[in-house]
Amino acid sequence: MRRAALLGFGIAIVAAVAAVSGGIAWLGHDDGARARELAALQAEIAALRRTASALAERIDACERAARERPLSDAVRAPTGVPRVPTVAAADPSPARAGAAGPAPFDPRELLREYVLSFADGGAGSEFFRMAVAAYAWQLRRELQAIVVDRELPDALRLQVIGMLDGGSFRGDAATIDALLEVARQKGWDEGAAAALAGLGRIGDRRTAQLLEEIAPLLHPLKLRRSAWEALTALLGADADATFLRLLERESDVDGRIALLAYIRGGDRAAALRAYELASRDELPMRLEASGRIGRFRDDDFVALTREWLAREVDENVRARLRAALDEQKQIPAWHETQACGAPNVERVDADDGRAWASAQPDAGREWLELSYAPLRADRVTIHETCTTGAVVAVEILEARAGWRTV
């Protein structure tokens, strides 16, 4: 392929030179000058042909040498990638016992080439990265060894962390442990953040428990935020109780302020306790919490807001608490409580604030939990407006059986 391209380049030059010579023949009027210029151009064309021929011979020689050189002489086993023998081919059938089939392909050779592309400060081969990513599940043991090896280039480790993703790796204990090890390593914030994001995508309940243990030990705050994001992805509506425990362990006021934003009210008791603690915290935390508490309209939150206002001494906090009490009396447009009660939207094609809608149109799966007094029901009727077809599941909480998809 390279030789053909090179010869094509030589032919293109010849054609261009010929076109120029033709132009000179048409424009020139001095026959002697024209003959001299044509002779010079013909000499240049001959030189280009000789150069192209010599380069083609050199390329052929290099390709022959590469084919004849043993693979073990061309690559070395990188640090952290154990040398594993090539997988043996299946036993030949009796009919082909004497035939010499092709050598079995081992994707670990692709991995070795990929690791070598980072040698001496290299940026890594995109071709081999894509090839290794295609065999990521088969190479998972070697990839796990790479991500925890501190002696390997950070750029390589970061790209490999990105490969440990997707359906095949979800719940894989060895991969989860490798990413947790990266998150615990100090001095490489970018890698730790990438590992935490990966854990949020492939982890399970056990992962959430381990993340809760290591999150308070992560520094700086942006790494703890990465761990909290992973916990949100893993636990969803059940995350409030975990964040309450982390809030109780968080020693930094900026960290407590940041944590409060992750408490969404899925567990009302945990959320109420978190805001009660915030109401007795340092002033920056009280300012943050007083600006957020108005979003919770349960009677228990209204009672806490009033009790807090009665004992609060800072005027800025008191002003926010009074605004929160006013906010708790109102139902904002598209608020989740707009999903309760009888339908009150007049036009089914209208983007009406009297119906619930997500803040972002493509934010992924979201959920609403609606509570009612104990009742017996034989159906659930959902009225959708503006854009229909978004509801994908309905779950009910039964007194004895717990949550059940209906």
mmCIF file of C-alpha atoms in Angstrom:
data_model
loop_
_atom_site.group_PDB
_atom_site.id
_atom_site.type_symbol
_atom_site.label_atom_id
_atom_site.label_comp_id
_atom_site.label_asym_id
_atom_site.label_seq_id
_atom_site.Cartn_x
_atom_site.Cartn_y
_atom_site.Cartn_z
ATOM 1 C CA MET A 1 0.000 0.000 0.000
ATOM 2 C CA ARG A 2 2.787 2.422 0.889
ATOM 3 C CA ARG A 3 4.678 1.569 -2.262
ATOM 4 C CA ALA A 4 1.624 2.171 -4.418
ATOM 5 C CA ALA A 5 1.034 5.511 -2.740
ATOM 6 C CA LEU A 6 4.655 6.492 -3.300
ATOM 7 C CA LEU A 7 4.571 5.535 -6.966
ATOM 8 C CA GLY A 8 1.315 7.412 -7.325
ATOM 9 C CA PHE A 9 3.045 10.465 -5.878
ATOM 10 C CA GLY A 10 5.872 10.095 -8.399
ATOM 11 C CA ILE A 11 3.422 9.768 -11.276
ATOM 12 C CA ALA A 12 1.547 12.839 -10.065
ATOM 13 C CA ILE A 13 4.766 14.838 -10.090
ATOM 14 C CA VAL A 14 5.594 13.584 -13.570
ATOM 15 C CA ALA A 15 2.150 14.573 -14.785
ATOM 16 C CA ALA A 16 2.441 17.991 -13.204
ATOM 17 C CA VAL A 17 5.857 18.547 -14.705
ATOM 18 C CA ALA A 18 4.575 17.444 -18.101
ATOM 19 C CA ALA A 19 1.724 19.907 -17.836
ATOM 20 C CA VAL A 20 4.153 22.678 -16.980
ATOM 21 C CA SER A 21 6.357 21.768 -19.930
ATOM 22 C CA GLY A 22 3.318 21.885 -22.177
ATOM 23 C CA GLY A 23 2.496 25.316 -20.878
ATOM 24 C CA ILE A 24 5.991 26.490 -21.587
ATOM 25 C CA ALA A 25 5.800 25.070 -25.116
ATOM 26 C CA TRP A 26 2.589 26.989 -25.736
ATOM 27 C CA LEU A 27 3.707 30.260 -24.186
ATOM 28 C CA GLY A 28 7.333 30.351 -25.334
ATOM 29 C CA HIS A 29 8.505 31.869 -28.620
ATOM 30 C CA ASP A 30 12.276 31.130 -28.483
ATOM 31 C CA ASP A 31 12.862 27.614 -29.879
ATOM 32 C CA GLY A 32 16.348 27.368 -28.360
ATOM 33 C CA ALA A 33 15.217 28.381 -24.864
ATOM 34 C CA ARG A 34 12.281 26.019 -25.130
ATOM 35 C CA ALA A 35 14.521 23.087 -26.016
ATOM 36 C CA ARG A 36 16.866 23.814 -23.098
ATOM 37 C CA GLU A 37 13.995 24.004 -20.590
ATOM 38 C CA LEU A 38 12.458 20.790 -21.906
ATOM 39 C CA ALA A 39 15.795 19.002 -21.530
ATOM 40 C CA ALA A 40 16.131 20.232 -17.932
ATOM 41 C CA LEU A 41 12.620 19.093 -17.060
ATOM 42 C CA GLN A 42 13.197 15.675 -18.611
ATOM 43 C CA ALA A 43 16.329 15.293 -16.488
ATOM 44 C CA GLU A 44 14.342 16.168 -13.337
ATOM 45 C CA ILE A 45 11.662 13.621 -14.276
ATOM 46 C CA ALA A 46 14.294 10.911 -14.684
ATOM 47 C CA ALA A 47 15.776 11.778 -11.263
ATOM 48 C CA LEU A 48 12.337 11.583 -9.621
ATOM 49 C CA ARG A 49 11.730 8.182 -11.172
ATOM 50 C CA ARG A 50 15.062 6.891 -9.847
ATOM 51 C CA THR A 51 14.234 8.242 -6.343
ATOM 52 C CA ALA A 52 10.785 6.639 -6.358
ATOM 53 C CA SER A 53 12.262 3.297 -7.438
ATOM 54 C CA ALA A 54 14.907 3.410 -4.696
ATOM 55 C CA LEU A 55 12.315 4.235 -2.013
ATOM 56 C CA ALA A 56 10.070 1.417 -3.168
ATOM 57 C CA GLU A 57 12.970 -1.050 -2.874
ATOM 58 C CA ARG A 58 13.724 0.159 0.659
ATOM 59 C CA ILE A 59 10.075 -0.268 1.703
ATOM 60 C CA ASP A 60 10.036 -3.826 0.300
ATOM 61 C CA ALA A 61 13.207 -4.662 2.219
ATOM 62 C CA CYS A 62 11.780 -3.306 5.501
ATOM 63 C CA GLU A 63 8.560 -5.261 5.081
ATOM 64 C CA ARG A 64 10.480 -8.480 4.384
ATOM 65 C CA ALA A 65 12.622 -7.944 7.478
ATOM 66 C CA ALA A 66 9.534 -7.309 9.638
ATOM 67 C CA ARG A 67 7.911 -10.535 8.434
ATOM 68 C CA GLU A 68 11.023 -12.599 9.050
ATOM 69 C CA ARG A 69 11.829 -11.177 12.517
ATOM 70 C CA PRO A 70 10.347 -13.236 15.401
ATOM 71 C CA LEU A 71 7.501 -11.508 17.278
ATOM 72 C CA SER A 72 9.356 -11.911 20.584
ATOM 73 C CA ASP A 73 12.182 -9.726 19.207
ATOM 74 C CA ALA A 74 9.772 -7.005 18.066
ATOM 75 C CA VAL A 75 7.823 -6.462 21.312
ATOM 76 C CA ARG A 76 8.515 -6.754 24.989
ATOM 77 C CA ALA A 77 6.127 -7.619 27.790
ATOM 78 C CA PRO A 78 5.132 -4.334 29.482
ATOM 79 C CA THR A 79 5.188 -3.865 33.241
ATOM 80 C CA GLY A 80 1.953 -5.019 34.820
ATOM 81 C CA VAL A 81 0.944 -7.232 31.886
ATOM 82 C CA PRO A 82 1.790 -10.824 32.739
ATOM 83 C CA ARG A 83 3.299 -12.902 29.970
ATOM 84 C CA VAL A 84 0.579 -15.390 29.111
ATOM 85 C CA PRO A 85 1.228 -18.098 26.518
ATOM 86 C CA THR A 86 -0.792 -17.939 23.320
ATOM 87 C CA VAL A 87 -4.009 -19.897 23.618
ATOM 88 C CA ALA A 88 -3.513 -23.269 21.995
ATOM 89 C CA ALA A 89 -5.544 -24.091 18.938
ATOM 90 C CA ALA A 90 -8.161 -26.820 19.117
ATOM 91 C CA ASP A 91 -7.042 -30.340 18.260
ATOM 92 C CA PRO A 92 -7.098 -30.833 14.483
ATOM 93 C CA SER A 93 -9.692 -33.142 13.056
ATOM 94 C CA PRO A 94 -8.434 -36.525 11.733
ATOM 95 C CA ALA A 95 -9.112 -35.392 8.186
ATOM 96 C CA ARG A 96 -6.750 -32.429 8.589
ATOM 97 C CA ALA A 97 -4.229 -33.931 10.976
ATOM 98 C CA GLY A 98 -1.392 -33.320 8.546
ATOM 99 C CA ALA A 99 -2.433 -29.802 7.531
ATOM 100 C CA ALA A 100 -0.676 -26.827 9.058
ATOM 101 C CA GLY A 101 -3.371 -24.297 9.952
ATOM 102 C CA PRO A 102 -2.786 -20.616 10.729
ATOM 103 C CA ALA A 103 -1.387 -19.695 14.151
ATOM 104 C CA PRO A 104 -4.097 -18.886 16.723
ATOM 105 C CA PHE A 105 -4.687 -15.163 17.219
ATOM 106 C CA ASP A 106 -3.929 -13.783 20.693
ATOM 107 C CA PRO A 107 -5.388 -10.331 21.483
ATOM 108 C CA ARG A 108 -2.680 -9.925 24.137
ATOM 109 C CA GLU A 109 -0.257 -9.194 21.322
ATOM 110 C CA LEU A 110 -2.429 -6.190 20.460
ATOM 111 C CA LEU A 111 -2.240 -5.131 24.093
ATOM 112 C CA ARG A 112 1.549 -5.349 24.105
ATOM 113 C CA GLU A 113 1.776 -3.199 20.984
ATOM 114 C CA TYR A 114 -0.641 -0.734 22.569
ATOM 115 C CA VAL A 115 1.422 -0.454 25.760
ATOM 116 C CA LEU A 116 4.619 -0.042 23.742
ATOM 117 C CA SER A 117 3.072 2.908 21.906
ATOM 118 C CA PHE A 118 3.367 4.868 25.184
ATOM 119 C CA ALA A 119 7.111 4.186 25.511
ATOM 120 C CA ASP A 120 9.505 7.136 25.742
ATOM 121 C CA GLY A 121 6.715 9.625 26.290
ATOM 122 C CA GLY A 122 4.556 8.428 23.401
ATOM 123 C CA ALA A 123 0.916 9.492 23.256
ATOM 124 C CA GLY A 124 -0.374 6.006 22.471
ATOM 125 C CA SER A 125 -1.650 4.467 19.265
ATOM 126 C CA GLU A 126 -5.312 5.179 18.554
ATOM 127 C CA PHE A 127 -5.442 2.143 16.279
ATOM 128 C CA PHE A 128 -4.247 -0.242 18.997
ATOM 129 C CA ARG A 129 -6.422 1.485 21.612
ATOM 130 C CA MET A 130 -9.515 0.716 19.554
ATOM 131 C CA ALA A 131 -8.334 -2.836 18.908
ATOM 132 C CA VAL A 132 -7.706 -3.494 22.614
ATOM 133 C CA ALA A 133 -11.039 -1.918 23.565
ATOM 134 C CA ALA A 134 -12.767 -4.391 21.241
ATOM 135 C CA TYR A 135 -11.245 -7.265 23.280
ATOM 136 C CA ALA A 136 -11.539 -5.538 26.673
ATOM 137 C CA TRP A 137 -13.568 -8.292 28.330
ATOM 138 C CA GLN A 138 -11.177 -11.022 27.158
ATOM 139 C CA LEU A 139 -8.224 -8.907 28.358
ATOM 140 C CA ARG A 140 -9.834 -7.860 31.648
ATOM 141 C CA ARG A 141 -7.181 -9.441 33.882
ATOM 142 C CA GLU A 142 -4.350 -7.702 32.044
ATOM 143 C CA LEU A 143 -6.262 -4.389 31.944
ATOM 144 C CA GLN A 144 -6.943 -4.605 35.679
ATOM 145 C CA ALA A 145 -3.208 -5.073 36.257
ATOM 146 C CA ILE A 146 -2.440 -2.001 34.145
ATOM 147 C CA VAL A 147 -4.783 0.417 35.925
ATOM 148 C CA VAL A 148 -3.304 -0.303 39.373
ATOM 149 C CA ASP A 149 0.351 -0.218 38.240
ATOM 150 C CA ARG A 150 1.775 3.175 39.280
ATOM 151 C CA GLU A 151 4.922 2.659 37.202
ATOM 152 C CA LEU A 152 3.019 2.774 33.924
ATOM 153 C CA PRO A 153 2.252 6.082 32.161
ATOM 154 C CA ASP A 154 -0.780 7.919 33.522
ATOM 155 C CA ALA A 155 -2.102 8.473 29.991
ATOM 156 C CA LEU A 156 -2.129 4.711 29.380
ATOM 157 C CA ARG A 157 -3.832 3.955 32.693
ATOM 158 C CA LEU A 158 -6.438 6.645 32.093
ATOM 159 C CA GLN A 159 -7.366 5.239 28.684
ATOM 160 C CA VAL A 160 -7.581 1.710 30.080
ATOM 161 C CA ILE A 161 -9.896 2.882 32.873
ATOM 162 C CA GLY A 162 -12.207 4.109 30.138
ATOM 163 C CA MET A 163 -12.269 0.602 28.635
ATOM 164 C CA LEU A 164 -13.528 -1.012 31.856
ATOM 165 C CA ASP A 165 -17.058 0.080 31.156
ATOM 166 C CA GLY A 166 -20.234 -1.246 29.639
ATOM 167 C CA GLY A 167 -22.521 -4.166 30.242
ATOM 168 C CA SER A 168 -19.860 -6.867 30.405
ATOM 169 C CA PHE A 169 -18.120 -5.241 33.364
ATOM 170 C CA ARG A 170 -21.206 -4.446 35.440
ATOM 171 C CA GLY A 171 -20.914 -6.214 38.767
ATOM 172 C CA ASP A 172 -17.532 -7.780 37.948
ATOM 173 C CA ALA A 173 -15.871 -7.933 41.367
ATOM 174 C CA ALA A 174 -12.253 -7.977 40.137
ATOM 175 C CA THR A 175 -12.755 -4.917 37.928
ATOM 176 C CA ILE A 176 -14.584 -3.065 40.712
ATOM 177 C CA ASP A 177 -11.740 -3.845 43.133
ATOM 178 C CA ALA A 178 -9.157 -2.562 40.630
ATOM 179 C CA LEU A 179 -11.014 0.744 40.208
ATOM 180 C CA LEU A 180 -11.411 1.062 43.978
ATOM 181 C CA GLU A 181 -7.660 0.595 44.326
ATOM 182 C CA VAL A 182 -7.060 3.444 41.854
ATOM 183 C CA ALA A 183 -9.496 5.637 43.808
ATOM 184 C CA ARG A 184 -7.543 4.972 46.996
ATOM 185 C CA GLN A 185 -4.171 5.803 45.451
ATOM 186 C CA LYS A 186 -2.998 9.282 46.374
ATOM 187 C CA GLY A 187 -1.369 11.789 44.065
ATOM 188 C CA TRP A 188 -3.311 11.094 40.860
ATOM 189 C CA ASP A 189 -6.585 13.009 41.095
ATOM 190 C CA GLU A 190 -7.474 12.644 37.407
ATOM 191 C CA GLY A 191 -7.203 8.874 37.557
ATOM 192 C CA ALA A 192 -9.113 8.651 40.835
ATOM 193 C CA ALA A 193 -11.954 10.758 39.419
ATOM 194 C CA ALA A 194 -12.108 8.558 36.298
ATOM 195 C CA ALA A 195 -12.132 5.401 38.427
ATOM 196 C CA LEU A 196 -14.957 6.755 40.601
ATOM 197 C CA ALA A 197 -17.001 7.643 37.521
ATOM 198 C CA GLY A 198 -16.436 4.112 36.214
ATOM 199 C CA LEU A 199 -17.583 2.634 39.519
ATOM 200 C CA GLY A 200 -20.801 4.600 39.222
ATOM 201 C CA ARG A 201 -21.451 2.875 35.897
ATOM 202 C CA ILE A 202 -20.450 -0.726 36.635
ATOM 203 C CA GLY A 203 -20.817 -0.986 40.417
ATOM 204 C CA ASP A 204 -23.447 -2.658 42.586
ATOM 205 C CA ARG A 205 -24.742 -2.388 46.160
ATOM 206 C CA ARG A 206 -21.493 -3.778 47.521
ATOM 207 C CA THR A 207 -19.663 -1.065 45.592
ATOM 208 C CA ALA A 208 -21.853 1.600 47.199
ATOM 209 C CA GLN A 209 -20.955 0.300 50.660
ATOM 210 C CA LEU A 210 -17.237 0.400 49.869
ATOM 211 C CA LEU A 211 -17.536 3.885 48.364
ATOM 212 C CA GLU A 212 -19.258 5.109 51.507
ATOM 213 C CA GLU A 213 -16.269 3.853 53.516
ATOM 214 C CA ILE A 214 -13.583 5.532 51.416
ATOM 215 C CA ALA A 215 -15.402 8.747 50.450
ATOM 216 C CA PRO A 216 -14.557 10.688 53.660
ATOM 217 C CA LEU A 217 -10.869 9.864 53.135
ATOM 218 C CA LEU A 218 -10.684 11.349 49.635
ATOM 219 C CA HIS A 219 -9.011 14.719 49.195
ATOM 220 C CA PRO A 220 -9.464 17.294 47.752
ATOM 221 C CA LEU A 221 -13.199 17.983 47.888
ATOM 222 C CA LYS A 222 -13.640 17.448 44.130
ATOM 223 C CA LEU A 223 -12.737 13.766 44.619
ATOM 224 C CA ARG A 224 -15.330 13.387 47.350
ATOM 225 C CA ARG A 225 -17.809 14.962 44.943
ATOM 226 C CA SER A 226 -16.881 12.308 42.364
ATOM 227 C CA ALA A 227 -17.577 9.604 44.954
ATOM 228 C CA TRP A 228 -20.941 11.192 45.807
ATOM 229 C CA GLU A 229 -21.858 11.299 42.121
ATOM 230 C CA ALA A 230 -21.074 7.589 41.879
ATOM 231 C CA LEU A 231 -23.224 6.887 44.942
ATOM 232 C CA THR A 232 -26.113 8.810 43.395
ATOM 233 C CA ALA A 233 -25.813 6.722 40.226
ATOM 234 C CA LEU A 234 -25.687 3.462 42.200
ATOM 235 C CA LEU A 235 -28.372 4.148 44.819
ATOM 236 C CA GLY A 236 -30.813 6.501 43.134
ATOM 237 C CA ALA A 237 -33.756 7.285 45.403
ATOM 238 C CA ASP A 238 -32.194 5.300 48.241
ATOM 239 C CA ALA A 239 -29.120 7.529 48.501
ATOM 240 C CA ASP A 240 -30.410 9.974 51.156
ATOM 241 C CA ALA A 241 -29.660 7.709 54.125
ATOM 242 C CA THR A 242 -26.101 7.200 52.862
ATOM 243 C CA PHE A 243 -25.585 10.928 52.386
ATOM 244 C CA LEU A 244 -26.922 11.588 55.883
ATOM 245 C CA ARG A 245 -24.266 9.270 57.343
ATOM 246 C CA LEU A 246 -21.597 10.986 55.247
ATOM 247 C CA LEU A 247 -22.870 14.385 56.382
ATOM 248 C CA GLU A 248 -22.433 13.328 59.993
ATOM 249 C CA ARG A 249 -18.825 12.278 59.267
ATOM 250 C CA GLU A 250 -17.845 15.276 57.112
ATOM 251 C CA SER A 251 -15.468 17.552 59.050
ATOM 252 C CA ASP A 252 -15.178 20.322 56.451
ATOM 253 C CA VAL A 253 -18.012 22.872 56.311
ATOM 254 C CA ASP A 254 -17.578 23.284 52.538
ATOM 255 C CA GLY A 255 -17.951 19.527 52.228
ATOM 256 C CA ARG A 256 -21.135 19.566 54.310
ATOM 257 C CA ILE A 257 -22.546 22.356 52.146
ATOM 258 C CA ALA A 258 -21.782 20.349 49.018
ATOM 259 C CA LEU A 259 -23.264 17.169 50.498
ATOM 260 C CA LEU A 260 -26.566 18.857 51.311
ATOM 261 C CA ALA A 261 -27.244 19.328 47.589
ATOM 262 C CA TYR A 262 -27.158 15.543 47.087
ATOM 263 C CA ILE A 263 -30.020 14.975 49.538
ATOM 264 C CA ARG A 264 -33.063 15.025 47.264
ATOM 265 C CA GLY A 265 -35.836 13.862 49.597
ATOM 266 C CA GLY A 266 -36.233 10.268 48.395
ATOM 267 C CA ASP A 267 -35.944 9.217 52.040
ATOM 268 C CA ARG A 268 -38.002 11.894 53.808
ATOM 269 C CA ALA A 269 -36.855 10.916 57.304
ATOM 270 C CA ALA A 270 -33.175 11.069 56.337
ATOM 271 C CA ALA A 271 -33.658 14.385 54.524
ATOM 272 C CA LEU A 272 -35.476 15.894 57.509
ATOM 273 C CA ARG A 273 -32.674 14.806 59.852
ATOM 274 C CA ALA A 274 -30.053 16.281 57.519
ATOM 275 C CA TYR A 275 -31.763 19.681 57.514
ATOM 276 C CA GLU A 276 -32.244 19.576 61.262
ATOM 277 C CA LEU A 277 -28.480 19.069 61.636
ATOM 278 C CA ALA A 278 -27.827 21.845 59.126
ATOM 279 C CA SER A 279 -30.032 24.225 61.107
ATOM 280 C CA ARG A 280 -27.574 23.942 64.026
ATOM 281 C CA ASP A 281 -24.379 24.042 61.976
ATOM 282 C CA GLU A 282 -21.988 26.903 61.235
ATOM 283 C CA LEU A 283 -23.345 30.029 59.580
ATOM 284 C CA PRO A 284 -22.300 29.161 55.972
ATOM 285 C CA MET A 285 -24.128 25.843 56.272
ATOM 286 C CA ARG A 286 -27.203 27.489 57.794
ATOM 287 C CA LEU A 287 -27.300 29.999 54.939
ATOM 288 C CA GLU A 288 -27.160 27.202 52.370
ATOM 289 C CA ALA A 289 -29.769 25.037 54.097
ATOM 290 C CA SER A 290 -32.207 27.918 54.681
ATOM 291 C CA GLY A 291 -32.119 28.645 50.960
ATOM 292 C CA ARG A 292 -32.953 25.028 50.111
ATOM 293 C CA ILE A 293 -35.500 23.978 52.691
ATOM 294 C CA GLY A 294 -38.386 25.740 50.953
ATOM 295 C CA ARG A 295 -38.329 23.063 48.244
ATOM 296 C CA PHE A 296 -39.665 20.526 50.735
ATOM 297 C CA ARG A 297 -43.383 21.003 51.340
ATOM 298 C CA ASP A 298 -44.154 18.166 53.747
ATOM 299 C CA ASP A 299 -45.753 19.162 57.038
ATOM 300 C CA ASP A 300 -42.652 17.987 58.916
ATOM 301 C CA PHE A 301 -40.429 20.333 56.887
ATOM 302 C CA VAL A 302 -42.816 23.248 57.403
ATOM 303 C CA ALA A 303 -42.730 22.581 61.146
ATOM 304 C CA LEU A 304 -38.902 22.447 61.127
ATOM 305 C CA THR A 305 -38.707 25.716 59.179
ATOM 306 C CA ARG A 306 -40.920 27.489 61.732
ATOM 307 C CA GLU A 307 -39.046 26.066 64.705
ATOM 308 C CA TRP A 308 -35.699 27.022 63.130
ATOM 309 C CA LEU A 309 -36.906 30.574 62.457
ATOM 310 C CA ALA A 310 -37.902 30.945 66.114
ATOM 311 C CA ARG A 311 -34.363 30.212 67.366
ATOM 312 C CA GLU A 312 -32.234 31.623 64.514
ATOM 313 C CA VAL A 313 -30.204 34.745 65.355
ATOM 314 C CA ASP A 314 -28.644 35.671 61.996
ATOM 315 C CA GLU A 315 -30.845 38.069 60.026
ATOM 316 C CA ASN A 316 -29.753 36.772 56.605
ATOM 317 C CA VAL A 317 -30.734 33.243 57.574
ATOM 318 C CA ARG A 318 -34.010 34.481 59.073
ATOM 319 C CA ALA A 319 -34.857 36.265 55.812
ATOM 320 C CA ARG A 320 -34.279 33.080 53.848
ATOM 321 C CA LEU A 321 -36.401 31.064 56.267
ATOM 322 C CA ARG A 322 -39.301 33.491 55.895
ATOM 323 C CA ALA A 323 -38.987 33.170 52.110
ATOM 324 C CA ALA A 324 -38.922 29.380 52.528
ATOM 325 C CA LEU A 325 -42.194 29.433 54.445
ATOM 326 C CA ASP A 326 -43.810 31.398 51.611
ATOM 327 C CA GLU A 327 -42.350 28.959 49.069
ATOM 328 C CA GLN A 328 -43.712 25.978 50.999
ATOM 329 C CA LYS A 329 -47.240 27.354 50.611
ATOM 330 C CA GLN A 330 -46.979 27.404 46.827
ATOM 331 C CA ILE A 331 -46.627 24.711 44.216
ATOM 332 C CA PRO A 332 -44.243 25.849 41.465
ATOM 333 C CA ALA A 333 -44.918 25.130 37.826
ATOM 334 C CA TRP A 334 -43.907 21.617 36.768
ATOM 335 C CA HIS A 335 -43.196 20.675 40.415
ATOM 336 C CA GLU A 336 -43.505 16.999 41.326
ATOM 337 C CA THR A 337 -46.635 17.665 43.382
ATOM 338 C CA GLN A 338 -48.312 18.785 40.148
ATOM 339 C CA ALA A 339 -48.541 15.066 39.390
ATOM 340 C CA CYS A 340 -51.058 14.639 42.230
ATOM 341 C CA GLY A 341 -54.785 15.208 42.116
ATOM 342 C CA ALA A 342 -57.256 15.276 39.282
ATOM 343 C CA PRO A 343 -56.098 16.347 35.802
ATOM 344 C CA ASN A 344 -56.300 20.129 35.450
ATOM 345 C CA VAL A 345 -54.543 20.822 32.128
ATOM 346 C CA GLU A 346 -57.027 22.041 29.537
ATOM 347 C CA ARG A 347 -55.051 21.358 26.324
ATOM 348 C CA VAL A 348 -53.355 17.989 25.973
ATOM 349 C CA ASP A 349 -50.777 19.449 23.570
ATOM 350 C CA ALA A 350 -49.778 22.301 25.930
ATOM 351 C CA ASP A 351 -46.525 22.544 27.912
ATOM 352 C CA ASP A 352 -48.561 23.456 30.976
ATOM 353 C CA GLY A 353 -46.921 24.098 34.344
ATOM 354 C CA ARG A 354 -49.845 22.414 36.080
ATOM 355 C CA ALA A 355 -48.334 19.065 35.044
ATOM 356 C CA TRP A 356 -45.005 17.655 36.199
ATOM 357 C CA ALA A 357 -42.057 17.745 33.808
ATOM 358 C CA SER A 358 -38.362 16.969 34.216
ATOM 359 C CA ALA A 359 -35.974 19.911 34.338
ATOM 360 C CA GLN A 360 -34.011 18.525 31.362
ATOM 361 C CA PRO A 361 -35.569 16.710 28.406
ATOM 362 C CA ASP A 362 -32.843 14.047 28.077
ATOM 363 C CA ALA A 363 -31.571 13.528 31.621
ATOM 364 C CA GLY A 364 -32.149 9.772 31.635
ATOM 365 C CA ARG A 365 -34.570 7.828 33.818
ATOM 366 C CA GLU A 366 -36.278 9.828 36.568
ATOM 367 C CA TRP A 367 -38.868 8.846 39.133
ATOM 368 C CA LEU A 368 -41.702 10.277 41.213
ATOM 369 C CA GLU A 369 -42.878 8.778 44.491
ATOM 370 C CA LEU A 370 -46.476 9.686 45.363
ATOM 371 C CA SER A 371 -47.836 8.825 48.810
ATOM 372 C CA TYR A 372 -51.510 8.251 49.628
ATOM 373 C CA ALA A 373 -53.482 7.146 52.621
ATOM 374 C CA PRO A 374 -53.864 3.332 52.710
ATOM 375 C CA LEU A 375 -56.306 2.287 50.016
ATOM 376 C CA ARG A 376 -57.385 -0.574 47.796
ATOM 377 C CA ALA A 377 -56.797 0.105 44.098
ATOM 378 C CA ASP A 378 -57.381 -1.905 40.940
ATOM 379 C CA ARG A 379 -55.799 0.481 38.405
ATOM 380 C CA VAL A 380 -53.496 3.459 37.905
ATOM 381 C CA THR A 381 -54.534 6.076 35.355
ATOM 382 C CA ILE A 382 -51.865 8.458 34.055
ATOM 383 C CA HIS A 383 -52.755 11.545 32.008
ATOM 384 C CA GLU A 384 -49.847 12.754 29.843
ATOM 385 C CA THR A 385 -49.693 16.117 28.080
ATOM 386 C CA CYS A 386 -47.452 17.911 25.591
ATOM 387 C CA THR A 387 -45.188 14.911 24.865
ATOM 388 C CA THR A 388 -46.499 11.439 25.634
ATOM 389 C CA GLY A 389 -44.868 8.054 25.998
ATOM 390 C CA ALA A 390 -42.342 8.912 28.700
ATOM 391 C CA VAL A 391 -43.692 6.630 31.453
ATOM 392 C CA VAL A 392 -41.901 3.272 31.315
ATOM 393 C CA ALA A 393 -42.844 1.647 34.639
ATOM 394 C CA VAL A 394 -45.163 1.921 37.629
ATOM 395 C CA GLU A 395 -44.318 0.396 41.014
ATOM 396 C CA ILE A 396 -46.552 0.127 44.055
ATOM 397 C CA LEU A 397 -45.665 -0.389 47.707
ATOM 398 C CA GLU A 398 -47.740 -3.202 49.172
ATOM 399 C CA ALA A 399 -48.124 -3.579 52.900
ATOM 400 C CA ARG A 400 -46.593 -7.058 53.023
ATOM 401 C CA ALA A 401 -44.875 -7.673 49.697
ATOM 402 C CA GLY A 402 -42.969 -4.381 49.467
ATOM 403 C CA TRP A 403 -42.292 -2.716 46.114
ATOM 404 C CA ARG A 404 -43.715 -4.460 43.073
ATOM 405 C CA THR A 405 -43.758 -3.466 39.390
ATOM 406 C CA VAL A 406 -47.284 -3.474 38.032
#
